[in-house]
mmCIF file of C-alpha atoms and ligand atoms in Angstrom:
data_model
loop_
_atom_site.group_PDB
_atom_site.id
_atom_site.type_symbol
_atom_site.label_atom_id
_atom_site.label_comp_id
_atom_site.label_asym_id
_atom_site.label_seq_id
_atom_site.Cartn_x
_atom_site.Cartn_y
_atom_site.Cartn_z
ATOM 1 C CA MET A 1 0.239 16.601 15.439
ATOM 2 C CA ARG A 2 1.824 13.267 14.559
ATOM 3 C CA GLY A 3 2.260 11.893 11.058
ATOM 4 C CA ILE A 4 4.743 11.753 8.207
ATOM 5 C CA LEU A 5 4.313 15.343 7.015
ATOM 6 C CA PHE A 6 5.013 16.604 10.536
ATOM 7 C CA ARG A 7 7.779 14.263 11.626
ATOM 8 C CA TYR A 8 9.719 14.278 8.342
ATOM 9 C CA GLY A 9 8.461 17.495 6.752
ATOM 10 C CA ASP A 10 12.027 18.781 6.332
ATOM 11 C CA LEU A 11 12.875 15.821 4.062
ATOM 12 C CA LEU A 12 9.740 16.049 1.926
ATOM 13 C CA PRO A 13 8.828 18.490 -0.856
ATOM 14 C CA LEU A 14 6.292 20.475 1.170
ATOM 15 C CA THR A 15 5.432 24.074 0.340
ATOM 16 C CA LYS A 16 3.302 26.622 2.179
ATOM 17 C CA ALA A 17 0.413 25.526 -0.003
ATOM 18 C CA THR A 18 0.680 21.813 0.869
ATOM 19 C CA PRO A 19 -2.122 20.906 3.267
ATOM 20 C CA ARG A 20 -0.701 19.260 6.402
ATOM 21 C CA LEU A 21 -2.806 16.136 6.117
ATOM 22 C CA SER A 22 -2.431 13.466 8.795
ATOM 23 C CA LEU A 23 -4.045 10.368 10.237
ATOM 24 C CA CYS A 24 -1.030 10.039 12.555
ATOM 25 C CA GLU A 25 0.508 7.479 10.195
ATOM 26 C CA GLY A 26 4.032 6.131 10.695
ATOM 27 C CA GLN A 27 6.055 5.552 13.862
ATOM 28 C CA THR A 28 5.124 1.894 13.633
ATOM 29 C CA PRO A 29 6.714 -0.568 16.061
ATOM 30 C CA LEU A 30 9.992 -2.310 15.268
ATOM 31 C CA ILE A 31 9.352 -5.552 17.120
ATOM 32 C CA PRO A 32 12.218 -7.912 18.027
ATOM 33 C CA LEU A 33 11.395 -11.531 17.137
ATOM 34 C CA THR A 34 12.923 -12.988 20.243
ATOM 35 C CA ASN A 35 11.866 -16.594 19.595
ATOM 36 C CA LEU A 36 12.487 -16.896 15.854
ATOM 37 C CA GLY A 37 15.601 -14.702 16.041
ATOM 38 C CA SER A 38 17.195 -17.036 18.555
ATOM 39 C CA ASP A 39 16.240 -20.080 16.430
ATOM 40 C CA LEU A 40 18.042 -18.528 13.472
ATOM 41 C CA ALA A 41 20.899 -17.102 15.600
ATOM 42 C CA VAL A 42 20.395 -13.615 14.174
ATOM 43 C CA ASP A 43 19.248 -10.256 15.548
ATOM 44 C CA LEU A 44 15.818 -10.182 13.915
ATOM 45 C CA CYS A 45 13.158 -7.449 14.061
ATOM 46 C CA VAL A 46 9.982 -6.838 12.120
ATOM 47 C CA LYS A 47 8.744 -3.407 11.069
ATOM 48 C CA PHE A 48 5.045 -3.850 11.807
ATOM 49 C CA GLU A 49 3.351 -1.673 9.212
ATOM 50 C CA GLY A 50 -0.012 -3.155 10.115
ATOM 51 C CA ALA A 51 -0.065 -0.589 12.930
ATOM 52 C CA ASN A 52 -0.671 2.249 10.467
ATOM 53 C CA PRO A 53 -4.140 3.861 10.534
ATOM 54 C CA THR A 54 -5.489 1.873 7.577
ATOM 55 C CA GLY A 55 -3.437 -1.200 8.483
ATOM 56 C CA SER A 56 -0.680 -1.072 5.875
ATOM 57 C CA PHE A 57 2.459 0.827 4.809
ATOM 58 C CA LYS A 58 0.487 2.540 2.046
ATOM 59 C CA ASP A 59 -0.519 5.351 4.423
ATOM 60 C CA ARG A 60 3.028 6.735 4.388
ATOM 61 C CA GLY A 61 2.974 7.574 0.715
ATOM 62 C CA MET A 62 -0.727 8.205 0.398
ATOM 63 C CA VAL A 63 -0.725 11.080 2.869
ATOM 64 C CA LEU A 64 1.799 12.940 0.703
ATOM 65 C CA ALA A 65 0.214 11.941 -2.627
ATOM 66 C CA VAL A 66 -3.225 13.175 -1.550
ATOM 67 C CA ALA A 67 -1.828 16.367 0.015
ATOM 68 C CA LYS A 68 0.034 17.120 -3.233
ATOM 69 C CA ALA A 69 -3.073 16.302 -5.298
ATOM 70 C CA ILE A 70 -4.991 18.927 -3.327
ATOM 71 C CA GLU A 71 -2.149 21.410 -3.679
ATOM 72 C CA GLY A 72 -2.227 20.796 -7.438
ATOM 73 C CA GLY A 73 -5.940 21.491 -7.582
ATOM 74 C CA ALA A 74 -7.107 17.919 -8.286
ATOM 75 C CA LYS A 75 -10.847 17.379 -8.170
ATOM 76 C CA ALA A 76 -10.641 13.629 -7.474
ATOM 77 C CA VAL A 77 -8.145 10.791 -7.049
ATOM 78 C CA VAL A 78 -8.035 7.409 -8.750
ATOM 79 C CA CYS A 79 -6.074 4.212 -8.222
ATOM 80 C CA ALA A 80 -5.973 0.543 -9.124
ATOM 81 C CA SER A 81 -5.241 -1.737 -6.222
ATOM 82 C CA THR A 82 -4.915 -5.240 -4.872
ATOM 83 C CA GLY A 83 -6.602 -3.742 -1.790
ATOM 84 C CA ASN A 84 -4.268 -1.823 0.472
ATOM 85 C CA THR A 85 -3.590 1.148 -1.786
ATOM 86 C CA SER A 86 -7.337 1.558 -2.267
ATOM 87 C CA ALA A 87 -7.977 1.447 1.489
ATOM 88 C CA ALA A 88 -5.366 4.156 2.065
ATOM 89 C CA ALA A 89 -6.497 6.276 -0.898
ATOM 90 C CA ALA A 90 -10.114 6.094 0.245
ATOM 91 C CA ALA A 91 -9.240 7.050 3.820
ATOM 92 C CA TYR A 92 -7.033 10.052 2.986
ATOM 93 C CA ALA A 93 -9.428 11.220 0.278
ATOM 94 C CA ALA A 94 -12.264 11.078 2.825
ATOM 95 C CA ARG A 95 -10.169 13.062 5.267
ATOM 96 C CA ALA A 96 -9.374 15.620 2.562
ATOM 97 C CA ASN A 97 -12.957 15.776 1.314
ATOM 98 C CA LEU A 98 -11.970 14.589 -2.167
ATOM 99 C CA PRO A 99 -13.858 12.028 -4.283
ATOM 100 C CA CYS A 100 -11.959 8.755 -4.733
ATOM 101 C CA PHE A 101 -12.339 6.112 -7.453
ATOM 102 C CA VAL A 102 -10.768 2.698 -6.967
ATOM 103 C CA LEU A 103 -10.384 -0.119 -9.497
ATOM 104 C CA LEU A 104 -10.073 -3.584 -7.998
ATOM 105 C CA PRO A 105 -9.392 -6.942 -9.657
ATOM 106 C CA SER A 106 -12.702 -8.748 -9.423
ATOM 107 C CA GLY A 107 -12.900 -11.430 -6.705
ATOM 108 C CA LYS A 108 -9.224 -11.078 -5.738
ATOM 109 C CA VAL A 109 -9.272 -8.479 -2.975
ATOM 110 C CA ALA A 110 -9.272 -9.563 0.685
ATOM 111 C CA ARG A 111 -12.527 -8.801 2.483
ATOM 112 C CA GLY A 112 -11.154 -6.422 5.086
ATOM 113 C CA LYS A 113 -9.651 -4.207 2.384
ATOM 114 C CA LEU A 114 -12.862 -4.153 0.377
ATOM 115 C CA ALA A 115 -14.814 -3.210 3.507
ATOM 116 C CA GLN A 116 -12.388 -0.356 4.106
ATOM 117 C CA ALA A 117 -12.666 1.208 0.643
ATOM 118 C CA LEU A 118 -16.462 1.026 0.854
ATOM 119 C CA ILE A 119 -16.891 2.389 4.366
ATOM 120 C CA TYR A 120 -14.496 5.279 3.709
ATOM 121 C CA GLY A 121 -16.853 6.199 0.885
ATOM 122 C CA ALA A 122 -14.817 5.505 -2.265
ATOM 123 C CA ARG A 123 -16.524 4.652 -5.542
ATOM 124 C CA VAL A 124 -15.411 1.044 -5.895
ATOM 125 C CA ILE A 125 -15.264 -0.430 -9.387
ATOM 126 C CA SER A 126 -14.639 -4.140 -9.760
ATOM 127 C CA VAL A 127 -12.675 -4.911 -12.939
ATOM 128 C CA ARG A 128 -12.933 -8.322 -14.600
ATOM 129 C CA GLY A 129 -9.183 -8.584 -15.076
ATOM 130 C CA ASN A 130 -6.065 -8.651 -12.947
ATOM 131 C CA PHE A 131 -4.322 -5.764 -11.157
ATOM 132 C CA ASP A 132 -2.056 -4.990 -14.104
ATOM 133 C CA ARG A 133 -5.073 -4.423 -16.376
ATOM 134 C CA ALA A 134 -6.826 -2.357 -13.711
ATOM 135 C CA LEU A 135 -3.730 -0.161 -13.456
ATOM 136 C CA ASP A 136 -3.713 0.383 -17.235
ATOM 137 C CA LEU A 137 -7.313 1.601 -16.910
ATOM 138 C CA ALA A 138 -6.553 3.864 -13.927
ATOM 139 C CA ARG A 139 -3.709 5.495 -15.878
ATOM 140 C CA LYS A 140 -6.033 6.006 -18.820
ATOM 141 C CA ALA A 141 -8.662 7.615 -16.547
ATOM 142 C CA SER A 142 -5.979 9.902 -15.174
ATOM 143 C CA GLU A 143 -4.836 10.965 -18.652
ATOM 144 C CA GLU A 144 -8.285 11.348 -20.188
ATOM 145 C CA LEU A 145 -10.200 12.852 -17.269
ATOM 146 C CA GLY A 146 -7.468 14.609 -15.301
ATOM 147 C CA LEU A 147 -7.997 12.592 -12.118
ATOM 148 C CA ALA A 148 -4.913 12.507 -9.890
ATOM 149 C CA ILE A 149 -3.490 8.986 -9.966
ATOM 150 C CA VAL A 150 -2.230 7.841 -6.568
ATOM 151 C CA ASN A 151 -0.634 4.542 -7.514
ATOM 152 C CA SER A 152 3.136 4.287 -7.104
ATOM 153 C CA VAL A 153 3.602 5.801 -10.579
ATOM 154 C CA ASN A 154 2.952 8.959 -8.550
ATOM 155 C CA PRO A 155 6.438 9.985 -7.283
ATOM 156 C CA TYR A 156 5.044 11.367 -4.006
ATOM 157 C CA ARG A 157 3.963 7.881 -2.986
ATOM 158 C CA LEU A 158 7.514 6.550 -3.006
ATOM 159 C CA LEU A 159 8.865 9.710 -1.384
ATOM 160 C CA GLY A 160 6.492 9.281 1.565
ATOM 161 C CA GLN A 161 7.285 5.591 1.803
ATOM 162 C CA GLN A 162 10.982 6.393 2.332
ATOM 163 C CA SER A 163 9.965 7.377 5.854
ATOM 164 C CA ALA A 164 9.851 3.719 6.927
ATOM 165 C CA ALA A 165 13.584 3.376 6.223
ATOM 166 C CA TRP A 166 14.232 6.629 8.116
ATOM 167 C CA GLU A 167 12.318 5.371 11.139
ATOM 168 C CA ILE A 168 14.308 2.132 11.194
ATOM 169 C CA CYS A 169 17.617 4.052 11.133
ATOM 170 C CA ASP A 170 16.383 6.538 13.737
ATOM 171 C CA GLU A 171 15.461 3.688 16.049
ATOM 172 C CA LEU A 172 18.490 1.444 15.527
ATOM 173 C CA GLY A 173 20.989 4.309 15.201
ATOM 174 C CA GLU A 174 22.088 2.850 11.841
ATOM 175 C CA ALA A 175 20.756 0.777 8.956
ATOM 176 C CA PRO A 176 20.407 -3.001 9.489
ATOM 177 C CA ASP A 177 22.697 -5.468 7.689
ATOM 178 C CA ARG A 178 19.806 -6.815 5.644
ATOM 179 C CA LEU A 179 16.321 -5.662 4.827
ATOM 180 C CA VAL A 180 13.869 -8.340 3.731
ATOM 181 C CA ILE A 181 10.730 -7.106 2.017
ATOM 182 C CA PRO A 182 7.824 -8.463 -0.034
ATOM 183 C CA VAL A 183 7.692 -7.239 -3.626
ATOM 184 C CA GLY A 184 4.609 -6.744 -5.801
ATOM 185 C CA ASN A 185 4.547 -3.613 -7.913
ATOM 186 C CA ALA A 186 8.113 -3.061 -6.633
ATOM 187 C CA GLY A 187 7.558 0.448 -5.294
ATOM 188 C CA ASN A 188 8.229 -0.202 -1.638
ATOM 189 C CA ILE A 189 11.617 -1.868 -2.047
ATOM 190 C CA SER A 190 12.637 1.057 -4.271
ATOM 191 C CA ALA A 191 11.405 3.558 -1.676
ATOM 192 C CA TYR A 192 13.313 1.870 1.163
ATOM 193 C CA TRP A 193 16.500 1.849 -0.876
ATOM 194 C CA ALA A 194 16.115 5.530 -1.736
ATOM 195 C CA GLY A 195 15.352 6.243 1.930
ATOM 196 C CA PHE A 196 18.465 4.485 3.224
ATOM 197 C CA ASN A 197 20.591 6.273 0.631
ATOM 198 C CA ARG A 198 19.098 9.633 1.548
ATOM 199 C CA TYR A 199 19.952 8.996 5.185
ATOM 200 C CA ARG A 200 23.504 8.061 4.280
ATOM 201 C CA GLU A 201 23.919 11.287 2.318
ATOM 202 C CA LEU A 202 22.695 13.157 5.392
ATOM 203 C CA GLY A 203 25.182 11.303 7.587
ATOM 204 C CA ARG A 204 22.414 9.647 9.591
ATOM 205 C CA THR A 205 23.614 6.139 8.770
ATOM 206 C CA ARG A 206 27.079 4.972 7.805
ATOM 207 C CA ASP A 207 26.145 1.739 6.098
ATOM 208 C CA LEU A 208 23.441 0.516 3.765
ATOM 209 C CA PRO A 209 21.594 -2.798 4.037
ATOM 210 C CA GLN A 210 21.551 -5.607 1.512
ATOM 211 C CA MET A 211 18.087 -5.550 -0.005
ATOM 212 C CA ILE A 212 16.314 -8.910 -0.237
ATOM 213 C CA GLY A 213 13.099 -8.727 -2.289
ATOM 214 C CA VAL A 214 10.684 -11.639 -1.926
ATOM 215 C CA GLN A 215 7.955 -12.506 -4.429
ATOM 216 C CA ALA A 216 5.291 -15.204 -4.462
ATOM 217 C CA ALA A 217 6.329 -17.971 -6.863
ATOM 218 C CA GLY A 218 3.104 -17.616 -8.871
ATOM 219 C CA ALA A 219 3.762 -13.903 -9.376
ATOM 220 C CA SER A 220 7.533 -13.624 -9.584
ATOM 221 C CA PRO A 221 8.477 -11.626 -12.688
ATOM 222 C CA LEU A 222 11.566 -10.167 -10.995
ATOM 223 C CA VAL A 223 12.892 -13.599 -10.098
ATOM 224 C CA GLU A 224 12.073 -15.254 -13.416
ATOM 225 C CA GLY A 225 13.019 -12.256 -15.533
ATOM 226 C CA HIS A 226 9.793 -12.038 -17.559
ATOM 227 C CA PRO A 227 6.264 -10.670 -17.042
ATOM 228 C CA PHE A 228 3.518 -12.987 -15.758
ATOM 229 C CA ASP A 229 0.294 -12.668 -17.788
ATOM 230 C CA GLU A 230 -1.736 -14.600 -15.259
ATOM 231 C CA PRO A 231 -0.180 -14.094 -11.834
ATOM 232 C CA GLU A 232 -1.682 -16.241 -9.085
ATOM 233 C CA THR A 233 -0.986 -16.500 -5.355
ATOM 234 C CA VAL A 234 -2.761 -16.723 -2.013
ATOM 235 C CA ALA A 235 -0.941 -13.474 -1.176
ATOM 236 C CA THR A 236 -3.391 -11.409 -3.249
ATOM 237 C CA ALA A 237 -1.700 -8.124 -2.281
ATOM 238 C CA ILE A 238 1.319 -9.079 -4.427
ATOM 239 C CA ARG A 239 -0.576 -10.845 -7.216
ATOM 240 C CA ILE A 240 1.125 -8.686 -9.864
ATOM 241 C CA GLY A 241 2.647 -9.758 -13.175
ATOM 242 C CA ARG A 242 4.085 -6.504 -14.550
ATOM 243 C CA PRO A 243 5.600 -4.401 -11.746
ATOM 244 C CA VAL A 244 5.751 -0.738 -12.767
ATOM 245 C CA ASN A 245 8.794 -0.030 -10.602
ATOM 246 C CA ALA A 246 10.743 -3.090 -11.789
ATOM 247 C CA GLU A 247 13.778 -1.135 -13.005
ATOM 248 C CA LYS A 248 14.207 0.807 -9.755
ATOM 249 C CA ALA A 249 13.831 -2.370 -7.734
ATOM 250 C CA LYS A 250 16.451 -4.198 -9.800
ATOM 251 C CA GLU A 251 18.789 -1.290 -9.247
ATOM 252 C CA ALA A 252 18.215 -1.427 -5.477
ATOM 253 C CA VAL A 253 19.014 -5.119 -5.384
ATOM 254 C CA ARG A 254 22.040 -4.802 -7.644
ATOM 255 C CA GLU A 255 23.544 -1.763 -5.918
ATOM 256 C CA SER A 256 23.055 -3.227 -2.448
ATOM 257 C CA GLY A 257 24.482 -6.639 -3.335
ATOM 258 C CA GLY A 258 21.141 -8.222 -2.442
ATOM 259 C CA ARG A 259 18.842 -10.501 -4.381
ATOM 260 C CA PHE A 260 15.298 -11.446 -5.322
ATOM 261 C CA LEU A 261 13.811 -14.768 -4.403
ATOM 262 C CA ALA A 262 10.468 -16.514 -4.776
ATOM 263 C CA VAL A 263 8.571 -18.505 -2.147
ATOM 264 C CA SER A 264 5.625 -20.842 -2.598
ATOM 265 C CA ASP A 265 2.137 -20.196 -1.218
ATOM 266 C CA GLU A 266 2.724 -23.047 1.255
ATOM 267 C CA GLU A 267 5.865 -21.334 2.552
ATOM 268 C CA ILE A 268 3.992 -18.023 2.865
ATOM 269 C CA LEU A 269 1.152 -19.567 4.871
ATOM 270 C CA ALA A 270 3.537 -21.564 7.048
ATOM 271 C CA ALA A 271 5.426 -18.347 7.821
ATOM 272 C CA GLN A 272 2.128 -16.622 8.691
ATOM 273 C CA ARG A 273 1.229 -19.386 11.172
ATOM 274 C CA LEU A 274 4.730 -19.387 12.633
ATOM 275 C CA LEU A 275 4.762 -15.636 13.177
ATOM 276 C CA ALA A 276 1.359 -15.713 14.848
ATOM 277 C CA SER A 277 1.885 -18.813 16.972
ATOM 278 C CA ARG A 278 5.487 -18.188 18.051
ATOM 279 C CA GLU A 279 5.632 -14.407 18.243
ATOM 280 C CA GLY A 280 2.039 -13.239 18.688
ATOM 281 C CA ILE A 281 2.123 -11.177 15.501
ATOM 282 C CA PHE A 282 -0.592 -11.378 12.854
ATOM 283 C CA ALA A 283 0.344 -10.144 9.392
ATOM 284 C CA GLU A 284 -1.381 -10.665 6.072
ATOM 285 C CA PRO A 285 -0.025 -13.339 3.692
ATOM 286 C CA ALA A 286 1.865 -10.955 1.376
ATOM 287 C CA SER A 287 3.707 -9.549 4.378
ATOM 288 C CA CYS A 288 4.714 -13.001 5.492
ATOM 289 C CA ALA A 289 6.525 -13.552 2.198
ATOM 290 C CA SER A 290 9.395 -11.645 3.811
ATOM 291 C CA LEU A 291 9.688 -14.089 6.699
ATOM 292 C CA ALA A 292 9.211 -17.031 4.335
ATOM 293 C CA GLY A 293 12.070 -15.710 2.208
ATOM 294 C CA LEU A 294 14.294 -15.328 5.232
ATOM 295 C CA LEU A 295 13.580 -18.889 6.371
ATOM 296 C CA ARG A 296 14.387 -20.119 2.880
ATOM 297 C CA LEU A 297 17.726 -18.273 2.864
ATOM 298 C CA HIS A 298 18.564 -19.673 6.276
ATOM 299 C CA ARG A 299 17.719 -23.215 5.166
ATOM 300 C CA GLU A 300 19.484 -23.116 1.824
ATOM 301 C CA GLU A 301 22.505 -20.916 2.447
ATOM 302 C CA GLY A 302 22.678 -20.154 6.143
ATOM 303 C CA LEU A 303 22.853 -16.644 7.611
ATOM 304 C CA PRO A 304 25.976 -15.163 9.211
ATOM 305 C CA GLU A 305 25.564 -15.444 12.968
ATOM 306 C CA GLY A 306 24.373 -12.373 14.831
ATOM 307 C CA ILE A 307 23.719 -10.135 11.814
ATOM 308 C CA ARG A 308 20.976 -7.583 12.187
ATOM 309 C CA ILE A 309 17.981 -8.226 9.941
ATOM 310 C CA VAL A 310 14.791 -6.221 9.579
ATOM 311 C CA ALA A 311 11.870 -7.938 7.867
ATOM 312 C CA VAL A 312 9.063 -5.659 6.738
ATOM 313 C CA LEU A 313 5.532 -6.781 7.613
ATOM 314 C CA THR A 314 3.656 -4.607 5.176
ATOM 315 C CA GLY A 315 0.034 -5.227 6.198
ATOM 316 C CA ASN A 316 -2.153 -6.292 9.110
ATOM 317 C CA GLY A 317 -3.427 -9.879 9.309
ATOM 318 C CA LEU A 318 -6.946 -8.616 10.040
ATOM 319 C CA LYS A 319 -7.146 -7.395 6.452
ATOM 320 C CA ASP A 320 -7.577 -10.946 5.205
ATOM 321 C CA PRO A 321 -9.451 -13.040 7.780
ATOM 322 C CA ASP A 322 -10.310 -15.722 5.218
ATOM 323 C CA ALA A 323 -6.655 -16.510 4.514
ATOM 324 C CA ALA A 324 -6.164 -17.198 8.225
ATOM 325 C CA LEU A 325 -9.412 -19.078 8.850
ATOM 326 C CA ASN A 326 -8.815 -21.356 5.852
ATOM 327 C CA GLN A 327 -5.714 -22.809 7.452
ATOM 328 C CA VAL A 328 -6.582 -23.201 11.139
ATOM 329 C CA PRO A 329 -8.514 -26.012 12.900
ATOM 330 C CA GLU A 330 -12.252 -25.628 13.557
ATOM 331 C CA MET A 331 -13.108 -24.413 17.040
ATOM 332 C CA VAL A 332 -14.814 -26.616 19.589
ATOM 333 C CA GLU A 333 -18.455 -25.895 20.369
ATOM 334 C CA ILE A 334 -20.123 -27.007 23.598
ATOM 335 C CA ASP A 335 -23.472 -26.590 25.299
ATOM 336 C CA ASP A 336 -23.571 -24.220 28.266
ATOM 337 C CA ARG A 337 -22.991 -26.738 31.084
ATOM 338 C CA TRP A 338 -19.859 -26.841 33.310
ATOM 339 C CA GLU A 339 -19.512 -30.609 32.760
ATOM 340 C CA SER A 340 -19.155 -30.045 29.027
ATOM 341 C CA LEU A 341 -16.459 -27.424 29.499
ATOM 342 C CA ARG A 342 -14.631 -29.589 32.052
ATOM 343 C CA GLU A 343 -14.553 -32.451 29.600
ATOM 344 C CA VAL A 344 -13.092 -30.287 26.821
ATOM 345 C CA LEU A 345 -10.426 -28.771 29.110
ATOM 346 C CA ALA A 346 -9.351 -32.223 30.278
ATOM 347 C CA ARG A 347 -8.639 -33.446 26.735
HETATM 348 N N1 LIG B 401 2.626 -6.054 0.925
HETATM 349 C C1 LIG B 401 1.365 -5.619 0.918
HETATM 350 C C2 LIG B 401 0.507 -5.929 2.092
HETATM 351 C C3 LIG B 401 0.868 -4.892 -0.185
HETATM 352 O O1 LIG B 401 -0.389 -4.462 -0.184
HETATM 353 C C4 LIG B 401 1.721 -4.642 -1.287
HETATM 354 C C5 LIG B 401 1.246 -3.911 -2.457
HETATM 355 C C6 LIG B 401 3.035 -5.112 -1.206
HETATM 356 C C7 LIG B 401 3.458 -5.811 -0.102
HETATM 357 C C8 LIG B 401 4.011 -4.888 -2.300
HETATM 358 O O2 LIG B 401 4.452 -3.582 -2.344
HETATM 359 O O3 LIG B 401 3.795 -3.076 -4.665
HETATM 360 O O4 LIG B 401 5.367 -1.605 -3.431
HETATM 361 O O5 LIG B 401 6.072 -3.873 -4.175
HETATM 362 N N2 LIG B 401 0.047 -3.584 -2.638
HETATM 363 C C9 LIG B 401 -0.459 -2.744 -3.740
HETATM 364 C C10 LIG B 401 -1.911 -2.386 -3.500
HETATM 365 C C11 LIG B 401 -0.161 -3.266 -5.079
HETATM 366 O O6 LIG B 401 -2.646 -2.125 -4.466
HETATM 367 O O7 LIG B 401 -2.323 -2.335 -2.357
HETATM 368 P P1 LIG B 401 4.968 -2.988 -3.732
#
């Protein structure tokens, strides 16, 4: 069987009683960006997490969180989500035959993600409030009703997510010079940093990367240094004003000699188009914050020639078709005659 609990079971807190849950998550492609890398004169790859079974990196941590919830005797799981966590929670809960409750910020979840939570059979509750408020409610439900919370306040989530850093080192033979990653609730950047450190302790990498965390300007508490009460961005996955893992993320950036930076919605969408049109890779807007951040660094400060950079593409572009369709030209429609087609092709 493939999957995180099988491939990296020796590095995870599994016991005999932990169910070996799997949707064959992980082992996602590390794709060289041959065109953009040569433009920037760096050795650039993307970790394409959109290739996970529910289309985002969340599967890595969710498989462990749900397995541990079952081991602990949980009767149901709950989470708040900007969309991807809920898709993963719903899928693994379905697989494990466990009821799943998801709290989503009303009107702010991409359609593909909503469709996923519903088709996997979760009870979907739309909250008139932002993600941060929905998370407060999910925590309350967990405390009051004993539901297992599977947001990244659950330590198993971040443990499972370390596996992405391990895969990168396994494939490259060492850690990259820099890791560029979108930041919302700040769990993933913390998990990568812990993962790289774990691998160094095990002697599986000599060096550690500089961690570059990228936020959307309208939701950039870690860049501005204060919470955002009304976060807003086209990258709805990272529309978060009070990241619960802020302290760990700051530590990762400080210890690695990296930094946080913010990019505008225009930069995020431009990076999404560039990635699709020049490399054939379709990632959701939040994911493209990483590339947008890298382009910004290159423009403003330059990048040392030839360094090895991995940018994390956290979620699949198909999750949010509206974000793509809103920024591309209309298609051409013709009647069904050859003359009509010939005329269009000659333009
Ligand atoms: N990219 C995508 C596609 C995401 O869905 C998220 C978070 C992030 C980046 C940021 O990761 O929160 O660990 O810093 N999505 C969460 C969710 C909040 O509910 O799906 P983070």
